[in-house]
Coordinates of C-alpha atoms in Angstrom, one line a residue:
M1 CA 0.0 0.2 0.0
I2 CA 1.6 3.7 -0.9
S3 CA 1.6 5.8 2.1
L4 CA 0.8 9.5 1.5
P5 CA 3.3 12.2 2.4
K6 CA 3.1 13.3 5.8
A7 CA 2.4 17.0 7.0
P8 CA 5.5 19.0 8.5
T9 CA 6.0 18.1 12.0
S10 CA 6.5 21.8 13.0
P11 CA 4.8 24.9 11.7
F12 CA 8.6 26.1 10.7
D13 CA 9.5 23.2 8.6
P14 CA 8.5 23.5 5.1
P15 CA 6.1 20.8 3.6
S16 CA 7.6 18.4 0.8
L17 CA 6.8 19.3 -2.8
L18 CA 4.6 16.2 -2.9
Y19 CA 2.7 17.2 -0.1
Q20 CA 2.1 20.5 -1.7
I21 CA 1.0 18.8 -4.8
L22 CA -1.6 16.4 -3.3
T23 CA -3.0 19.1 -0.7
S24 CA -2.8 22.5 -2.3
P25 CA -2.0 22.0 -6.2
L26 CA -3.5 25.5 -7.3
T27 CA -1.6 27.4 -4.3
L28 CA 1.7 25.8 -5.7
L29 CA 0.9 26.6 -9.2
I30 CA 0.0 30.3 -8.4
R31 CA 3.6 30.7 -6.4
A32 CA 5.4 29.3 -9.2
L33 CA 3.4 31.5 -11.7
Y34 CA 3.9 34.6 -9.8
H35 CA 7.6 34.0 -9.0
T36 CA 8.3 33.5 -12.7
F37 CA 6.8 36.9 -13.6
L38 CA 9.0 38.4 -11.1
L39 CA 12.2 36.8 -12.4
L40 CA 11.1 38.0 -15.9
R41 CA 10.5 41.5 -14.8
G42 CA 13.9 42.0 -13.2
P43 CA 15.2 44.1 -10.3
A44 CA 13.3 46.4 -8.1
Y45 CA 14.8 49.5 -8.9
P46 CA 17.2 51.1 -11.5
S47 CA 21.0 50.4 -11.1
N48 CA 23.2 53.1 -9.5
S49 CA 26.6 53.8 -10.9
N50 CA 27.9 54.4 -7.4
P51 CA 25.8 52.0 -5.1
V52 CA 25.8 51.5 -1.6
R53 CA 26.5 47.8 -0.8
I54 CA 24.4 46.2 2.1
I55 CA 25.2 42.8 3.7
C56 CA 22.2 41.2 5.1
I57 CA 22.5 38.3 7.8
S58 CA 19.9 37.2 10.3
D59 CA 19.4 34.1 12.4
T60 CA 23.0 33.3 13.2
H61 CA 21.8 31.8 16.5
T62 CA 25.5 32.2 18.4
Q63 CA 27.3 31.0 15.0
K64 CA 29.7 33.0 12.9
L65 CA 30.6 32.9 9.3
P66 CA 32.9 34.7 6.8
I67 CA 31.2 38.0 5.9
P68 CA 31.8 39.8 2.6
S69 CA 32.9 43.5 2.6
G70 CA 30.4 46.1 2.1
D71 CA 29.5 49.7 3.2
V72 CA 26.6 48.4 5.7
L73 CA 26.4 45.3 7.6
I74 CA 22.7 44.6 9.0
H75 CA 21.8 41.6 11.1
A76 CA 17.9 41.1 11.5
G77 CA 17.7 39.4 14.7
D78 CA 18.0 36.2 16.6
L79 CA 21.7 36.5 17.3
T80 CA 21.7 34.1 19.8
N81 CA 19.6 30.8 21.1
A82 CA 19.1 31.2 25.1
G83 CA 19.2 35.2 24.9
T84 CA 21.3 35.8 27.8
T85 CA 23.7 38.8 28.2
S86 CA 26.7 36.5 27.6
E87 CA 25.5 35.0 24.4
I88 CA 24.5 38.4 22.9
Q89 CA 27.8 39.9 23.9
V90 CA 29.9 37.4 22.3
Q91 CA 27.5 38.2 18.9
I92 CA 27.9 41.8 19.3
D93 CA 31.7 41.6 19.9
W94 CA 32.0 39.6 16.4
L95 CA 30.0 42.0 14.7
N96 CA 32.1 44.8 15.9
S97 CA 35.1 42.9 14.9
L98 CA 34.2 43.3 11.2
P99 CA 35.5 45.9 9.0
H100 CA 32.0 47.5 7.8
K101 CA 31.8 51.3 8.5
H102 CA 28.1 51.1 9.5
K103 CA 26.5 48.3 11.4
I104 CA 22.7 47.6 12.2
A105 CA 21.4 45.0 14.6
I106 CA 18.0 44.5 15.8
A107 CA 16.4 41.6 18.2
G108 CA 14.7 38.6 17.2
N109 CA 12.6 36.3 19.2
H110 CA 15.5 34.3 20.9
D111 CA 17.2 37.4 21.9
S112 CA 15.4 37.3 25.3
Y113 CA 17.4 40.0 27.5
L114 CA 16.6 42.9 25.0
D115 CA 12.5 42.6 25.8
P116 CA 12.2 42.9 29.6
R117 CA 9.3 40.9 29.6
S118 CA 11.1 37.8 28.4
R119 CA 14.4 38.7 30.3
A120 CA 15.8 36.1 32.7
P121 CA 15.8 37.0 36.4
F122 CA 19.7 36.6 36.6
D123 CA 20.3 38.9 33.8
V124 CA 18.1 41.7 35.1
N125 CA 21.1 43.9 36.2
N126 CA 23.3 43.2 33.3
R127 CA 24.3 45.4 30.6
L128 CA 25.2 45.1 27.2
D129 CA 28.1 47.1 25.1
W130 CA 27.0 47.5 21.6
G131 CA 30.3 49.4 20.6
S132 CA 29.8 51.1 17.2
I133 CA 26.8 48.9 16.0
H134 CA 23.5 50.7 15.9
Y135 CA 21.1 48.9 17.8
L136 CA 17.4 49.8 16.5
Q137 CA 14.4 48.9 18.9
H138 CA 11.5 50.8 17.3
S139 CA 14.2 53.7 15.8
S140 CA 15.7 54.8 13.3
V141 CA 19.3 56.1 12.2
R142 CA 20.3 58.2 9.2
L143 CA 23.5 57.2 7.7
K144 CA 25.5 59.3 5.2
F145 CA 27.8 58.1 2.6
P146 CA 29.9 60.9 1.3
A147 CA 32.1 59.0 -1.3
H148 CA 29.2 57.9 -3.3
G149 CA 27.9 60.2 -5.9
D150 CA 28.8 64.1 -6.5
S151 CA 26.6 65.1 -3.5
G152 CA 27.0 61.9 -1.5
R153 CA 24.2 59.3 -0.5
V154 CA 22.0 59.3 2.8
L155 CA 19.9 56.2 3.8
N156 CA 17.1 56.2 6.4
I157 CA 17.1 52.8 8.3
Y158 CA 14.4 51.7 10.4
G159 CA 14.2 48.5 12.8
A160 CA 11.6 47.0 14.5
P161 CA 12.0 43.5 16.4
Q162 CA 8.1 42.4 17.1
I163 CA 7.0 39.0 15.8
P164 CA 3.4 37.2 15.7
K165 CA 3.5 35.0 18.9
C166 CA 5.2 31.5 18.3
G167 CA 6.6 30.4 21.5
G168 CA 6.5 30.9 25.5
K169 CA 7.2 33.5 27.9
E170 CA 11.0 33.1 27.1
F171 CA 10.7 34.4 23.6
A172 CA 10.9 38.0 23.2
F173 CA 8.9 40.8 21.3
Q174 CA 5.6 38.9 20.7
Y175 CA 2.1 39.9 19.9
Q176 CA -1.0 37.6 19.3
R177 CA -1.4 37.1 15.6
D178 CA -4.6 38.9 15.3
E179 CA -3.1 41.9 17.1
D180 CA -2.1 45.0 15.0
A181 CA 1.6 45.9 16.2
W182 CA 2.5 47.5 12.8
T183 CA -0.1 50.3 11.5
G184 CA 1.3 53.7 11.2
T185 CA 4.9 52.6 13.0
I186 CA 7.2 52.8 10.1
P187 CA 8.4 56.3 9.1
V188 CA 7.2 57.2 5.5
D189 CA 11.0 58.3 4.7
T190 CA 12.3 54.7 5.5
D191 CA 14.7 53.6 2.7
V192 CA 15.6 50.1 4.4
L193 CA 13.4 48.6 6.8
V194 CA 14.7 45.8 9.0
T195 CA 12.3 43.6 10.6
H196 CA 12.5 40.1 12.1
T197 CA 9.3 38.4 10.8
P198 CA 8.6 38.5 7.1
P199 CA 5.4 40.2 5.6
R200 CA 3.0 37.2 5.2
W201 CA 3.3 35.5 1.9
H202 CA 6.7 36.7 1.1
L203 CA 9.7 34.6 1.7
D204 CA 7.4 32.9 3.9
L205 CA 6.3 29.5 4.5
P206 CA 3.3 28.4 2.4
I207 CA 1.0 28.3 5.3
G208 CA 1.8 32.0 5.9
L209 CA 3.8 32.6 9.3
G210 CA 4.5 36.1 8.4
C211 CA 2.6 38.9 9.6
S212 CA -0.4 40.3 7.6
F213 CA -0.3 43.8 9.4
L214 CA 3.6 44.2 8.4
L215 CA 2.4 43.6 5.0
K216 CA 0.0 46.4 4.9
E217 CA 2.5 48.7 6.8
V218 CA 5.1 47.9 4.0
W219 CA 2.6 48.6 1.4
R220 CA 2.2 52.0 2.9
V221 CA 6.0 52.7 3.4
Q222 CA 7.5 50.9 0.0
P223 CA 11.1 51.1 1.2
K224 CA 13.9 50.3 -1.1
V225 CA 15.0 47.3 0.7
H226 CA 13.3 45.2 3.2
V227 CA 15.4 42.9 5.3
F228 CA 14.2 40.1 7.7
G229 CA 14.6 36.6 9.0
H230 CA 12.8 34.2 11.3
I231 CA 11.5 31.9 8.8
H232 CA 14.6 29.8 8.3
A233 CA 13.2 27.9 5.4
G234 CA 12.1 31.2 3.6
R235 CA 15.4 32.4 3.0
G236 CA 16.2 34.1 -0.4
K237 CA 15.4 37.4 -2.6
E238 CA 12.1 38.5 -3.8
T239 CA 11.2 41.8 -5.8
A240 CA 7.8 43.6 -4.6
F241 CA 6.5 45.9 -7.2
W242 CA 3.5 47.3 -5.2
D243 CA 1.0 46.6 -8.1
E244 CA -2.4 45.1 -9.0
G245 CA -0.3 41.8 -9.8
Q246 CA 1.1 41.7 -6.4
K247 CA -2.2 42.7 -4.7
T248 CA -3.9 39.8 -6.7
Y249 CA -1.1 37.3 -5.6
E250 CA -1.5 38.0 -1.9
R251 CA -5.5 37.9 -2.2
L252 CA -5.0 34.6 -3.9
R253 CA -2.6 33.4 -1.0
G254 CA -5.2 34.4 1.6
R255 CA -7.9 32.3 0.2
K256 CA -8.5 28.8 1.2
E257 CA -8.2 26.3 -1.1
R258 CA -10.9 23.8 -0.8
W259 CA -8.9 20.5 -1.9
V260 CA -8.9 17.3 -0.3
L261 CA -6.7 14.9 -2.2
W262 CA -7.8 16.3 -5.5
G263 CA -11.5 16.5 -4.5
G264 CA -13.9 19.4 -4.4
A265 CA -14.7 22.4 -6.0
L266 CA -13.3 26.2 -6.1
G267 CA -15.3 29.3 -6.5
I268 CA -15.6 31.7 -9.5
G269 CA -13.6 34.2 -7.6
W270 CA -10.5 32.2 -7.3
W271 CA -10.6 31.6 -11.0
L272 CA -11.1 35.4 -11.6
D273 CA -8.1 36.2 -9.8
V274 CA -6.0 33.6 -11.5
V275 CA -6.9 35.3 -15.0
R276 CA -6.2 38.6 -13.3
L277 CA -2.7 37.5 -11.9
L278 CA -1.8 36.3 -15.5
L279 CA -3.1 39.5 -17.3
Y280 CA -1.3 41.8 -14.6
G281 CA 1.7 39.5 -14.9
I282 CA 1.9 40.3 -18.9
L283 CA 1.3 44.0 -18.4
G284 CA 4.3 44.0 -16.1
L285 CA 6.6 42.7 -18.4
L286 CA 5.4 44.9 -21.2
W287 CA 5.8 47.9 -19.0
T288 CA 9.5 46.9 -18.7
K289 CA 10.5 45.2 -21.4
V290 CA 8.8 46.4 -24.1
W291 CA 7.9 50.2 -23.2
G292 CA 10.8 50.6 -21.4
A293 CA 9.6 52.0 -17.9
E294 CA 12.0 52.3 -14.7
E295 CA 10.7 49.9 -12.0
H296 CA 10.3 51.4 -8.4
G297 CA 9.9 48.5 -6.2
T298 CA 11.4 46.8 -2.9
A299 CA 14.0 44.3 -2.8
M300 CA 12.9 41.9 -0.1
I301 CA 15.6 39.7 1.7
N302 CA 15.0 37.0 3.9
A303 CA 18.5 36.9 5.1
A304 CA 18.4 33.8 7.4
L305 CA 21.6 31.8 7.9
I306 CA 20.6 28.7 9.7
D307 CA 19.7 25.8 7.7
W308 CA 16.3 24.5 9.1
R309 CA 17.3 20.7 8.6
S310 CA 20.7 20.9 10.5
G311 CA 20.5 23.9 12.9
K312 CA 23.7 24.8 11.5
I313 CA 25.1 27.8 9.3
G314 CA 24.1 26.3 6.0
Y315 CA 23.8 29.7 3.6
E316 CA 26.1 33.0 2.8
A317 CA 25.2 36.6 3.8
Q318 CA 23.0 38.2 1.2
V319 CA 24.4 41.2 -0.9
V320 CA 22.1 44.1 -2.1
D321 CA 23.3 47.3 -4.1
I322 CA 21.0 50.4 -4.1

């Protein structure tokens, strides 16, 4: 007797391809279609002759790795496992030893000390030395790059650590999944956004562990770059163009696919949105490849470094030029 593929044992583990084919084939097809259009459209914004190079890492969980050179180094949280001051300080010291002129860090849910609600009693009176690192916690920093261009460059970087609840009281900066912790919180002049959680459906798992409220807020702000982590299996790069095609894709991802091993039926609304996704994808290609229009989107980076299967560093730092 042939056994059916099993569901993931953890919500943070990605389902197998066969499991997705049997349980949500149309969602799998929609994801493939949408990302094919993204690949064909190309980068989020025009190239710059004198770019600022940003090195993106996240979810190092006490581990270290070689880091490429760049103008800015960003760590998007989960520096540690237990989140004690001793663990965090070791990672801080490692980051400070790197040659990048500007360094940014935010907390992740494993960095317990940084949230008073999850801080261990033995750590209450301890302190951290961030050195030259800009630690952002619902705050911004304005960085200047005088050597880039005739009049230099300026980047506004905003960082925030909060995530939808996924663990016990030892996890930092959690909020209930149906709670809005984002609306109106990100400055509209943000060039680079750093969060620990992804926006829902983007470099996320198929079930959507990212935050829908963050997604709405990023739609409002539309930064040039959005760096995050948390979902190890979602690691990668993706472009957001903030157009009707993306809006349709997100709406499709939010629909419940009523299939049980190829049974059941889908509503007309689903099929209409699939047609819209195709049309908007084709229009997007015509806009850039035929009519030659410049894109002004967002480069999304899930910079998680830990391989979800082994628990060890499995990936390299990601590089983005703006």
